mmCIF file of C-alpha atoms and ligand atoms in Angstrom:
data_model
loop_
_atom_site.group_PDB
_atom_site.id
_atom_site.type_symbol
_atom_site.label_atom_id
_atom_site.label_comp_id
_atom_site.label_asym_id
_atom_site.label_seq_id
_atom_site.Cartn_x
_atom_site.Cartn_y
_atom_site.Cartn_z
ATOM 1 C CA UNK A 1 -11.301 33.075 -15.337
ATOM 2 C CA UNK A 2 -8.097 32.881 -13.315
ATOM 3 C CA UNK A 3 -7.755 30.009 -10.904
ATOM 4 C CA UNK A 4 -7.549 31.035 -7.284
ATOM 5 C CA UNK A 5 -4.466 29.400 -5.831
ATOM 6 C CA UNK A 6 -4.361 31.363 -2.589
ATOM 7 C CA UNK A 7 -6.544 29.424 -0.210
ATOM 8 C CA UNK A 8 -6.251 31.719 2.806
ATOM 9 C CA UNK A 9 -9.526 31.537 4.696
ATOM 10 C CA UNK A 10 -8.303 32.638 8.124
ATOM 11 C CA UNK A 11 -5.955 35.422 9.137
ATOM 12 C CA UNK A 12 -4.651 33.208 11.881
ATOM 13 C CA UNK A 13 -4.557 29.508 12.692
ATOM 14 C CA UNK A 14 -4.764 28.926 16.425
ATOM 15 C CA UNK A 15 -3.023 25.894 17.937
ATOM 16 C CA UNK A 16 -4.473 24.567 21.216
ATOM 17 C CA UNK A 17 -3.343 21.620 23.341
ATOM 18 C CA UNK A 18 -5.659 18.612 23.269
ATOM 19 C CA UNK A 19 -5.080 17.708 26.899
ATOM 20 C CA UNK A 20 -5.307 19.592 30.189
ATOM 21 C CA UNK A 21 -1.669 18.611 30.863
ATOM 22 C CA UNK A 22 0.950 16.869 28.758
ATOM 23 C CA UNK A 23 0.891 13.805 31.025
ATOM 24 C CA UNK A 24 -2.902 13.645 31.300
ATOM 25 C CA UNK A 25 -5.364 11.803 29.044
ATOM 26 C CA UNK A 26 -8.109 14.307 29.986
ATOM 27 C CA UNK A 27 -9.221 16.319 26.921
ATOM 28 C CA UNK A 28 -8.958 20.080 27.398
ATOM 29 C CA UNK A 29 -12.427 21.636 27.865
ATOM 30 C CA UNK A 30 -11.165 24.829 26.181
ATOM 31 C CA UNK A 31 -9.980 22.981 23.063
ATOM 32 C CA UNK A 32 -13.216 20.977 22.927
ATOM 33 C CA UNK A 33 -15.330 24.147 23.136
ATOM 34 C CA UNK A 34 -13.246 25.959 20.515
ATOM 35 C CA UNK A 35 -13.486 22.996 18.137
ATOM 36 C CA UNK A 36 -17.231 22.732 18.713
ATOM 37 C CA UNK A 37 -17.729 26.450 18.059
ATOM 38 C CA UNK A 38 -15.881 26.351 14.709
ATOM 39 C CA UNK A 39 -17.621 23.135 13.634
ATOM 40 C CA UNK A 40 -21.022 24.674 14.281
ATOM 41 C CA UNK A 41 -19.998 27.473 11.910
ATOM 42 C CA UNK A 42 -19.162 24.853 9.237
ATOM 43 C CA UNK A 43 -15.432 25.562 9.589
ATOM 44 C CA UNK A 44 -13.341 22.375 9.515
ATOM 45 C CA UNK A 45 -10.720 21.986 12.261
ATOM 46 C CA UNK A 46 -7.678 19.739 12.678
ATOM 47 C CA UNK A 47 -7.890 17.155 15.456
ATOM 48 C CA UNK A 48 -5.603 14.370 16.658
ATOM 49 C CA UNK A 49 -6.630 10.740 16.276
ATOM 50 C CA UNK A 50 -4.608 7.693 17.297
ATOM 51 C CA UNK A 51 -3.541 7.188 13.654
ATOM 52 C CA UNK A 52 -2.875 10.590 12.011
ATOM 53 C CA UNK A 53 -4.226 14.130 12.387
ATOM 54 C CA UNK A 54 -7.642 14.542 10.750
ATOM 55 C CA UNK A 55 -9.394 17.524 9.150
ATOM 56 C CA UNK A 56 -12.870 17.271 10.623
ATOM 57 C CA UNK A 57 -16.357 18.596 9.903
ATOM 58 C CA UNK A 58 -19.720 17.345 11.083
ATOM 59 C CA UNK A 59 -20.671 14.492 8.761
ATOM 60 C CA UNK A 60 -24.261 15.746 8.424
ATOM 61 C CA UNK A 61 -23.147 19.327 7.665
ATOM 62 C CA UNK A 62 -22.924 19.510 3.887
ATOM 63 C CA UNK A 63 -21.256 22.937 3.797
ATOM 64 C CA UNK A 64 -18.645 21.952 6.389
ATOM 65 C CA UNK A 65 -17.765 18.739 4.568
ATOM 66 C CA UNK A 66 -17.534 20.476 1.191
ATOM 67 C CA UNK A 67 -15.063 22.897 2.794
ATOM 68 C CA UNK A 68 -12.815 19.937 3.653
ATOM 69 C CA UNK A 69 -12.525 19.135 -0.066
ATOM 70 C CA UNK A 70 -11.787 22.764 -0.881
ATOM 71 C CA UNK A 71 -9.189 23.198 1.866
ATOM 72 C CA UNK A 72 -7.284 20.016 0.947
ATOM 73 C CA UNK A 73 -7.672 20.335 -2.805
ATOM 74 C CA UNK A 74 -9.143 16.835 -2.625
ATOM 75 C CA UNK A 75 -10.714 15.279 -5.737
ATOM 76 C CA UNK A 76 -14.512 15.336 -5.367
ATOM 77 C CA UNK A 77 -14.811 11.613 -6.155
ATOM 78 C CA UNK A 78 -12.771 10.535 -3.114
ATOM 79 C CA UNK A 79 -15.144 9.739 -0.206
ATOM 80 C CA UNK A 80 -14.448 10.445 3.468
ATOM 81 C CA UNK A 81 -14.433 8.280 6.583
ATOM 82 C CA UNK A 82 -17.193 8.994 9.125
ATOM 83 C CA UNK A 83 -15.867 8.855 12.699
ATOM 84 C CA UNK A 84 -18.344 7.642 15.308
ATOM 85 C CA UNK A 85 -18.457 6.730 18.990
ATOM 86 C CA UNK A 86 -22.025 5.367 19.375
ATOM 87 C CA UNK A 87 -24.374 3.133 17.475
ATOM 88 C CA UNK A 88 -26.757 6.074 17.015
ATOM 89 C CA UNK A 89 -23.958 7.738 14.989
ATOM 90 C CA UNK A 90 -23.858 4.693 12.706
ATOM 91 C CA UNK A 91 -27.603 5.152 12.162
ATOM 92 C CA UNK A 92 -27.102 8.841 11.341
ATOM 93 C CA UNK A 93 -24.461 7.877 8.775
ATOM 94 C CA UNK A 94 -26.818 5.228 7.362
ATOM 95 C CA UNK A 95 -24.195 2.533 8.034
ATOM 96 C CA UNK A 96 -25.669 -0.968 7.842
ATOM 97 C CA UNK A 97 -23.490 -3.501 9.672
ATOM 98 C CA UNK A 98 -23.524 -7.157 8.653
ATOM 99 C CA UNK A 99 -22.873 -9.883 11.274
ATOM 100 C CA UNK A 100 -19.216 -10.022 10.146
ATOM 101 C CA UNK A 101 -18.894 -6.260 10.470
ATOM 102 C CA UNK A 102 -20.376 -6.437 13.965
ATOM 103 C CA UNK A 103 -17.873 -9.089 14.965
ATOM 104 C CA UNK A 104 -14.995 -6.885 13.848
ATOM 105 C CA UNK A 105 -16.480 -3.858 15.590
ATOM 106 C CA UNK A 106 -16.690 -5.775 18.859
ATOM 107 C CA UNK A 107 -13.127 -6.971 18.540
ATOM 108 C CA UNK A 108 -11.302 -3.915 17.175
ATOM 109 C CA UNK A 109 -13.259 -0.749 17.983
ATOM 110 C CA UNK A 110 -12.313 1.762 19.173
ATOM 111 C CA UNK A 111 -9.158 1.605 17.068
ATOM 112 C CA UNK A 112 -7.499 1.918 13.677
ATOM 113 C CA UNK A 113 -9.975 -0.138 11.627
ATOM 114 C CA UNK A 114 -12.249 1.502 9.037
ATOM 115 C CA UNK A 115 -15.118 -0.580 7.691
ATOM 116 C CA UNK A 116 -16.770 0.044 4.333
ATOM 117 C CA UNK A 117 -20.425 -0.956 4.664
ATOM 118 C CA UNK A 118 -23.662 -0.395 2.706
ATOM 119 C CA UNK A 119 -25.082 3.104 3.189
ATOM 120 C CA UNK A 120 -28.807 3.655 3.708
ATOM 121 C CA UNK A 121 -28.645 7.408 4.193
ATOM 122 C CA UNK A 122 -28.176 10.044 1.542
ATOM 123 C CA UNK A 123 -24.906 11.809 2.376
ATOM 124 C CA UNK A 124 -23.401 12.260 -1.086
ATOM 125 C CA UNK A 125 -21.041 14.991 0.173
ATOM 126 C CA UNK A 126 -19.377 12.376 2.407
ATOM 127 C CA UNK A 127 -19.671 9.259 0.232
ATOM 128 C CA UNK A 128 -18.969 10.966 -3.120
ATOM 129 C CA UNK A 129 -22.297 9.539 -4.254
ATOM 130 C CA UNK A 130 -21.351 5.879 -3.592
ATOM 131 C CA UNK A 131 -23.895 3.518 -2.019
ATOM 132 C CA UNK A 132 -21.380 2.611 0.684
ATOM 133 C CA UNK A 133 -19.932 4.509 3.635
ATOM 134 C CA UNK A 134 -16.630 4.116 5.499
ATOM 135 C CA UNK A 135 -16.934 4.215 9.308
ATOM 136 C CA UNK A 136 -14.494 4.055 12.178
ATOM 137 C CA UNK A 137 -14.532 4.585 15.955
ATOM 138 C CA UNK A 138 -11.304 6.370 16.951
ATOM 139 C CA UNK A 139 -9.737 5.542 20.317
ATOM 140 C CA UNK A 140 -8.004 8.906 20.764
ATOM 141 C CA UNK A 141 -9.495 10.569 23.891
ATOM 142 C CA UNK A 142 -9.797 14.023 22.292
ATOM 143 C CA UNK A 143 -11.355 12.779 19.045
ATOM 144 C CA UNK A 144 -13.754 10.540 20.980
ATOM 145 C CA UNK A 145 -14.776 13.335 23.383
ATOM 146 C CA UNK A 146 -15.413 15.740 20.499
ATOM 147 C CA UNK A 147 -17.564 13.203 18.648
ATOM 148 C CA UNK A 148 -19.494 12.541 21.864
ATOM 149 C CA UNK A 149 -20.259 16.272 21.967
ATOM 150 C CA UNK A 150 -20.984 17.119 18.349
ATOM 151 C CA UNK A 151 -21.947 13.835 16.672
ATOM 152 C CA UNK A 152 -20.294 11.937 13.813
ATOM 153 C CA UNK A 153 -17.339 13.657 12.131
ATOM 154 C CA UNK A 154 -16.204 13.243 8.535
ATOM 155 C CA UNK A 155 -12.407 13.497 8.498
ATOM 156 C CA UNK A 156 -9.675 12.749 6.014
ATOM 157 C CA UNK A 157 -6.012 13.117 6.966
ATOM 158 C CA UNK A 158 -5.099 16.763 7.648
ATOM 159 C CA UNK A 159 -2.707 17.280 4.729
ATOM 160 C CA UNK A 160 -2.991 18.927 1.341
ATOM 161 C CA UNK A 161 -4.127 16.279 -1.131
ATOM 162 C CA UNK A 162 -1.204 14.096 -2.239
ATOM 163 C CA UNK A 163 1.078 14.984 0.694
ATOM 164 C CA UNK A 164 2.060 12.720 3.606
ATOM 165 C CA UNK A 165 -0.485 12.447 6.436
ATOM 166 C CA UNK A 166 0.575 14.678 9.358
ATOM 167 C CA UNK A 167 1.519 12.925 12.568
ATOM 168 C CA UNK A 168 2.586 16.091 14.383
ATOM 169 C CA UNK A 169 0.556 19.267 14.821
ATOM 170 C CA UNK A 170 3.289 21.418 13.305
ATOM 171 C CA UNK A 171 3.224 19.339 10.128
ATOM 172 C CA UNK A 172 -0.529 19.849 9.831
ATOM 173 C CA UNK A 173 0.192 23.551 10.332
ATOM 174 C CA UNK A 174 2.839 23.468 7.575
ATOM 175 C CA UNK A 175 0.176 22.301 5.083
ATOM 176 C CA UNK A 176 -2.958 24.022 6.385
ATOM 177 C CA UNK A 177 -1.870 27.281 8.035
ATOM 178 C CA UNK A 178 -4.370 29.995 7.083
ATOM 179 C CA UNK A 179 -6.745 27.413 5.648
ATOM 180 C CA UNK A 180 -8.151 26.301 9.019
ATOM 181 C CA UNK A 181 -8.984 28.345 12.122
ATOM 182 C CA UNK A 182 -7.838 25.747 14.658
ATOM 183 C CA UNK A 183 -5.369 22.894 15.069
ATOM 184 C CA UNK A 184 -5.707 20.790 18.201
ATOM 185 C CA UNK A 185 -2.258 19.512 19.183
ATOM 186 C CA UNK A 186 -2.341 15.989 20.603
ATOM 187 C CA UNK A 187 1.436 15.524 20.562
ATOM 188 C CA UNK A 188 2.853 12.370 19.022
ATOM 189 C CA UNK A 189 0.266 9.834 17.989
ATOM 190 C CA UNK A 190 0.018 6.178 18.895
ATOM 191 C CA UNK A 191 0.263 4.721 15.359
ATOM 192 C CA UNK A 192 1.483 7.457 13.002
ATOM 193 C CA UNK A 193 -0.068 5.632 10.058
ATOM 194 C CA UNK A 194 -3.644 5.660 8.767
ATOM 195 C CA UNK A 195 -6.291 3.104 9.672
ATOM 196 C CA UNK A 196 -6.705 -0.188 7.846
ATOM 197 C CA UNK A 197 -9.663 0.052 5.424
ATOM 198 C CA UNK A 198 -11.674 -3.146 4.988
ATOM 199 C CA UNK A 199 -14.669 -3.592 2.684
ATOM 200 C CA UNK A 200 -17.066 -5.910 4.500
ATOM 201 C CA UNK A 201 -19.966 -5.741 2.040
ATOM 202 C CA UNK A 202 -19.428 -9.044 0.268
ATOM 203 C CA UNK A 203 -18.988 -12.627 1.453
ATOM 204 C CA UNK A 204 -15.209 -12.231 1.593
ATOM 205 C CA UNK A 205 -13.820 -9.077 3.275
ATOM 206 C CA UNK A 206 -11.523 -7.089 0.988
ATOM 207 C CA UNK A 207 -8.540 -5.113 2.262
ATOM 208 C CA UNK A 208 -8.774 -1.735 0.501
ATOM 209 C CA UNK A 209 -5.887 -0.101 2.356
ATOM 210 C CA UNK A 210 -3.339 -1.815 4.608
ATOM 211 C CA UNK A 211 -2.914 0.279 7.731
ATOM 212 C CA UNK A 212 -2.196 0.483 11.429
ATOM 213 C CA UNK A 213 -4.181 -2.674 12.210
ATOM 214 C CA UNK A 214 -2.229 -5.559 10.611
ATOM 215 C CA UNK A 215 -4.246 -7.730 8.198
ATOM 216 C CA UNK A 216 -2.954 -10.812 10.023
ATOM 217 C CA UNK A 217 -4.958 -9.773 13.133
ATOM 218 C CA UNK A 218 -8.101 -9.361 11.027
ATOM 219 C CA UNK A 219 -7.592 -12.792 9.521
ATOM 220 C CA UNK A 220 -7.104 -14.300 12.957
ATOM 221 C CA UNK A 221 -10.329 -12.721 14.211
ATOM 222 C CA UNK A 222 -12.282 -13.779 11.128
ATOM 223 C CA UNK A 223 -10.767 -17.251 10.979
ATOM 224 C CA UNK A 224 -10.455 -16.688 7.225
ATOM 225 C CA UNK A 225 -8.229 -14.808 4.848
ATOM 226 C CA UNK A 226 -9.076 -11.346 3.524
ATOM 227 C CA UNK A 227 -8.696 -10.540 -0.141
ATOM 228 C CA UNK A 228 -6.271 -7.863 -1.291
ATOM 229 C CA UNK A 229 -7.925 -5.131 -3.313
ATOM 230 C CA UNK A 230 -5.156 -5.238 -5.920
ATOM 231 C CA UNK A 231 -6.324 -8.732 -6.851
ATOM 232 C CA UNK A 232 -9.379 -7.071 -8.403
ATOM 233 C CA UNK A 233 -8.029 -4.990 -11.292
ATOM 234 C CA UNK A 234 -10.844 -2.458 -10.776
ATOM 235 C CA UNK A 235 -10.477 0.420 -8.328
ATOM 236 C CA UNK A 236 -12.563 -0.430 -5.260
ATOM 237 C CA UNK A 237 -11.424 2.443 -3.074
ATOM 238 C CA UNK A 238 -11.364 5.723 -4.948
ATOM 239 C CA UNK A 239 -8.504 7.071 -2.825
ATOM 240 C CA UNK A 240 -6.152 4.329 -3.955
ATOM 241 C CA UNK A 241 -5.892 5.555 -7.541
ATOM 242 C CA UNK A 242 -4.226 8.855 -6.653
ATOM 243 C CA UNK A 243 -0.528 9.401 -6.049
ATOM 244 C CA UNK A 244 -0.133 9.747 -2.326
ATOM 245 C CA UNK A 245 2.065 10.481 0.612
ATOM 246 C CA UNK A 246 4.533 12.429 -1.480
ATOM 247 C CA UNK A 247 7.186 14.632 0.057
ATOM 248 C CA UNK A 248 8.455 17.445 -2.152
ATOM 249 C CA UNK A 249 11.829 15.769 -2.619
ATOM 250 C CA UNK A 250 12.337 12.740 -4.847
ATOM 251 C CA UNK A 251 11.926 9.509 -2.907
ATOM 252 C CA UNK A 252 13.923 6.469 -3.939
ATOM 253 C CA UNK A 253 12.844 3.164 -2.424
ATOM 254 C CA UNK A 254 15.052 0.097 -1.997
ATOM 255 C CA UNK A 255 12.628 -2.786 -1.413
ATOM 256 C CA UNK A 256 13.349 -5.195 1.363
ATOM 257 C CA UNK A 257 15.776 -7.861 0.502
ATOM 258 C CA UNK A 258 15.384 -11.139 2.310
ATOM 259 C CA UNK A 259 19.129 -11.639 1.916
ATOM 260 C CA UNK A 260 21.844 -10.773 4.340
ATOM 261 C CA UNK A 261 20.917 -8.713 7.401
ATOM 262 C CA UNK A 262 24.180 -6.825 6.964
ATOM 263 C CA UNK A 263 25.025 -5.128 3.668
ATOM 264 C CA UNK A 264 22.414 -6.698 1.341
ATOM 265 C CA UNK A 265 22.177 -5.937 -2.386
ATOM 266 C CA UNK A 266 19.561 -3.237 -1.794
ATOM 267 C CA UNK A 267 21.614 -1.627 0.962
ATOM 268 C CA UNK A 268 24.756 -1.627 -1.177
ATOM 269 C CA UNK A 269 22.823 0.000 -4.021
ATOM 270 C CA UNK A 270 21.459 2.659 -1.645
ATOM 271 C CA UNK A 271 24.958 3.454 -0.392
ATOM 272 C CA UNK A 272 26.307 3.720 -3.932
ATOM 273 C CA UNK A 273 23.414 5.969 -5.011
ATOM 274 C CA UNK A 274 23.937 8.251 -2.004
ATOM 275 C CA UNK A 275 27.608 8.645 -2.876
ATOM 276 C CA UNK A 276 26.878 9.395 -6.524
ATOM 277 C CA UNK A 277 24.047 11.812 -5.811
ATOM 278 C CA UNK A 278 26.171 13.795 -3.373
ATOM 279 C CA UNK A 279 29.145 13.757 -5.745
ATOM 280 C CA UNK A 280 26.854 15.342 -8.350
ATOM 281 C CA UNK A 281 25.955 18.111 -5.884
ATOM 282 C CA UNK A 282 22.554 16.904 -4.729
ATOM 283 C CA UNK A 283 21.568 16.826 -1.064
ATOM 284 C CA UNK A 284 20.433 13.536 0.417
ATOM 285 C CA UNK A 285 18.464 12.259 3.417
ATOM 286 C CA UNK A 286 18.426 8.545 4.119
ATOM 287 C CA UNK A 287 16.653 6.015 6.319
ATOM 288 C CA UNK A 288 18.743 2.865 6.299
ATOM 289 C CA UNK A 289 19.981 0.102 8.539
ATOM 290 C CA UNK A 290 23.639 1.018 8.265
ATOM 291 C CA UNK A 291 25.000 4.548 8.654
ATOM 292 C CA UNK A 292 25.758 6.442 5.481
ATOM 293 C CA UNK A 293 27.082 9.895 4.813
ATOM 294 C CA UNK A 294 24.203 12.195 3.995
ATOM 295 C CA UNK A 295 22.873 15.623 4.912
ATOM 296 C CA UNK A 296 20.510 13.750 7.250
ATOM 297 C CA UNK A 297 20.759 10.093 8.216
ATOM 298 C CA UNK A 298 18.144 8.253 10.278
ATOM 299 C CA UNK A 299 18.924 4.736 11.488
ATOM 300 C CA UNK A 300 16.070 2.496 10.415
ATOM 301 C CA UNK A 301 14.282 1.233 13.540
ATOM 302 C CA UNK A 302 14.366 -2.556 13.868
ATOM 303 C CA UNK A 303 10.686 -2.506 14.886
ATOM 304 C CA UNK A 304 8.368 -1.760 11.945
ATOM 305 C CA UNK A 305 5.866 -0.129 14.327
ATOM 306 C CA UNK A 306 8.493 2.383 15.314
ATOM 307 C CA UNK A 307 9.175 3.111 11.642
ATOM 308 C CA UNK A 308 5.428 3.452 10.991
ATOM 309 C CA UNK A 309 5.057 5.874 13.903
ATOM 310 C CA UNK A 310 7.816 8.139 12.609
ATOM 311 C CA UNK A 311 7.879 7.771 8.837
ATOM 312 C CA UNK A 312 5.525 10.604 7.833
ATOM 313 C CA UNK A 313 7.095 12.920 10.414
ATOM 314 C CA UNK A 314 10.531 12.269 8.956
ATOM 315 C CA UNK A 315 9.287 12.921 5.414
ATOM 316 C CA UNK A 316 7.984 16.334 6.536
ATOM 317 C CA UNK A 317 11.306 17.021 8.294
ATOM 318 C CA UNK A 318 13.279 16.184 5.166
ATOM 319 C CA UNK A 319 11.102 18.664 3.277
ATOM 320 C CA UNK A 320 11.791 21.294 5.941
ATOM 321 C CA UNK A 321 15.515 20.671 5.417
ATOM 322 C CA UNK A 322 14.964 21.053 1.683
ATOM 323 C CA UNK A 323 16.939 17.968 0.602
ATOM 324 C CA UNK A 324 16.778 16.931 -3.058
ATOM 325 C CA UNK A 325 16.571 13.197 -2.597
ATOM 326 C CA UNK A 326 15.264 10.848 0.103
ATOM 327 C CA UNK A 327 16.606 7.287 0.037
ATOM 328 C CA UNK A 328 14.695 4.696 2.063
ATOM 329 C CA UNK A 329 15.565 1.079 2.699
ATOM 330 C CA UNK A 330 12.362 -0.970 2.726
ATOM 331 C CA UNK A 331 11.166 -3.415 5.383
ATOM 332 C CA UNK A 332 9.615 -6.888 5.251
ATOM 333 C CA UNK A 333 6.037 -6.531 3.937
ATOM 334 C CA UNK A 334 4.284 -8.329 6.783
ATOM 335 C CA UNK A 335 2.370 -7.074 9.812
ATOM 336 C CA UNK A 336 2.482 -3.289 9.907
ATOM 337 C CA UNK A 337 5.465 -3.519 7.511
ATOM 338 C CA UNK A 338 2.935 -4.173 4.740
ATOM 339 C CA UNK A 339 1.295 -0.798 5.344
ATOM 340 C CA UNK A 340 4.672 0.947 5.596
ATOM 341 C CA UNK A 341 5.737 -0.529 2.246
ATOM 342 C CA UNK A 342 2.382 0.406 0.680
ATOM 343 C CA UNK A 343 2.932 4.072 1.659
ATOM 344 C CA UNK A 344 6.556 4.049 0.543
ATOM 345 C CA UNK A 345 5.652 2.502 -2.821
ATOM 346 C CA UNK A 346 3.023 5.185 -3.397
ATOM 347 C CA UNK A 347 5.411 7.950 -2.350
ATOM 348 C CA UNK A 348 8.339 6.642 -4.386
ATOM 349 C CA UNK A 349 9.460 8.445 -7.518
ATOM 350 C CA UNK A 350 11.866 5.549 -8.171
ATOM 351 C CA UNK A 351 12.023 1.964 -7.002
ATOM 352 C CA UNK A 352 15.596 0.693 -7.089
ATOM 353 C CA UNK A 353 16.229 -3.040 -7.169
ATOM 354 C CA UNK A 354 19.697 -4.552 -7.446
ATOM 355 C CA UNK A 355 20.595 -6.743 -10.423
ATOM 356 C CA UNK A 356 20.081 -10.342 -9.305
ATOM 357 C CA UNK A 357 23.408 -11.721 -8.143
ATOM 358 C CA UNK A 358 24.688 -14.340 -10.525
ATOM 359 C CA UNK A 359 25.156 -17.131 -8.011
ATOM 360 C CA UNK A 360 26.059 -20.713 -8.663
ATOM 361 C CA UNK A 361 22.928 -22.785 -9.224
ATOM 362 C CA UNK A 362 22.502 -25.445 -6.632
HETATM 363 O O1 TXA B 1 -6.572 6.783 10.032
HETATM 364 C C1 TXA B 1 -7.345 7.250 9.194
HETATM 365 O O2 TXA B 1 -8.066 6.539 8.489
HETATM 366 C C2 TXA B 1 -7.365 8.788 9.048
HETATM 367 C C3 TXA B 1 -7.887 9.372 10.347
HETATM 368 C C4 TXA B 1 -8.055 10.856 10.262
HETATM 369 O O3 TXA B 1 -9.079 8.744 10.692
HETATM 370 N N1 TXA B 1 -8.177 9.159 7.934
HETATM 371 C C5 TXA B 1 -7.797 8.960 6.642
HETATM 372 O O4 TXA B 1 -8.705 9.435 5.721
HETATM 373 O O5 TXA B 1 -6.748 8.433 6.326
HETATM 374 P P1 TXA B 1 -8.388 9.608 4.161
HETATM 375 O O6 TXA B 1 -9.551 10.322 3.618
HETATM 376 O O7 TXA B 1 -7.069 10.235 4.035
HETATM 377 O O8 TXA B 1 -8.413 8.143 3.627
HETATM 378 C C6 TXA B 1 -9.639 7.423 3.582
HETATM 379 C C7 TXA B 1 -9.585 6.305 2.557
HETATM 380 C C8 TXA B 1 -9.465 6.857 1.140
HETATM 381 O O9 TXA B 1 -8.573 6.013 0.418
HETATM 382 C C9 TXA B 1 -10.901 6.730 0.615
HETATM 383 O O10 TXA B 1 -10.958 6.569 -0.793
HETATM 384 C C10 TXA B 1 -11.378 5.485 1.334
HETATM 385 O O11 TXA B 1 -10.812 5.577 2.630
HETATM 386 N N2 TXA B 1 -12.842 5.441 1.428
HETATM 387 C C11 TXA B 1 -13.664 6.290 2.089
HETATM 388 N N3 TXA B 1 -14.950 5.957 1.888
HETATM 389 C C12 TXA B 1 -14.968 4.869 1.092
HETATM 390 C C13 TXA B 1 -15.982 4.066 0.515
HETATM 391 N N4 TXA B 1 -17.273 4.303 0.733
HETATM 392 N N5 TXA B 1 -15.616 3.026 -0.280
HETATM 393 C C14 TXA B 1 -14.313 2.754 -0.488
HETATM 394 N N6 TXA B 1 -13.293 3.482 0.020
HETATM 395 C C15 TXA B 1 -13.613 4.531 0.793
HETATM 396 MG MG1 MG B 2 -5.296 10.879 3.298
#
């Protein structure tokens, strides 16, 4: 049997604005009705959230959710997040909240925090057969209004599996054109990076994915530290074992160097690599603190939140330009910088670290 690679399901993908006007937070009734109509036909649609664009189907609609996996080419063992706005939605998803989970919900919802909790319902198409379910209450006005209308939505990021999460409607369109009937355009998003995923089933909460909500804020709220999933050897979040966030070009990462703010070892290495790559005829895009000659240069924002908000968008742009190599100077792995570095490390085809300088021992 030949494998079907053409995944065209719709002759046309319609793009509708999420809001009645670009300066208004009021969700467009037309876009809400169109989304509702497709969802009730089990056709997943792309919607904005405050983190990244999501590919949504009703969580209780088995056929709709299975279509999400087909459209994205997502491995069947990678469960989805259920997006909710009311406690009755948590009941529908079978989500059982512990006292700690409730505390976090009160403090951080709606917002970019996903909680993994025990699951009492049987929704194997969402949970990939696990006995837990991931839930989050998005703060984006369009996503929230749609969930209010149609009930809980299962939604992964609206990219083909393995690609960067889209943070602009046209980047979702680049991946999913013809595969979905509708993309709701919410403009630029507040965070540009996926939610933080925290497993709150055990005595000590475990950070499964650093994200838009910095772990330091969780620790402050809990008055205790959270464990990092990597400390556990085993894979606790199925999604973390796959290569992720990859642009088509090679991505070379130069991890943050606590040394000089000016031309540090990592920065010098990046500059030298850019020169050599271009001398050998390859095209280069770079995100770095100091300007370099490249086909596309983006000054690295001093604020890690600004980098987070733009990073995936830039990766898609570099792919549109068709560069061969993307060179990125890393940032300090704290606050949202931790999540940025996590994504860059997963996207990287090479991690470049300078030889340690042979200084004089003191
Ligand atoms: O910001 C976000 O979280 C976006 C927006 C659309 O809400 N969604 C998103 O979904 O990033 P996705 O599917 O791309 O990533 C969800 C992550 C995956 O790594 C998945 O393995 C993990 O959450 N996950 C989902 N359910 C889980 C569960 N029951 N146990 C452990 N990990 C789970
Ligand atoms: Mg994703």
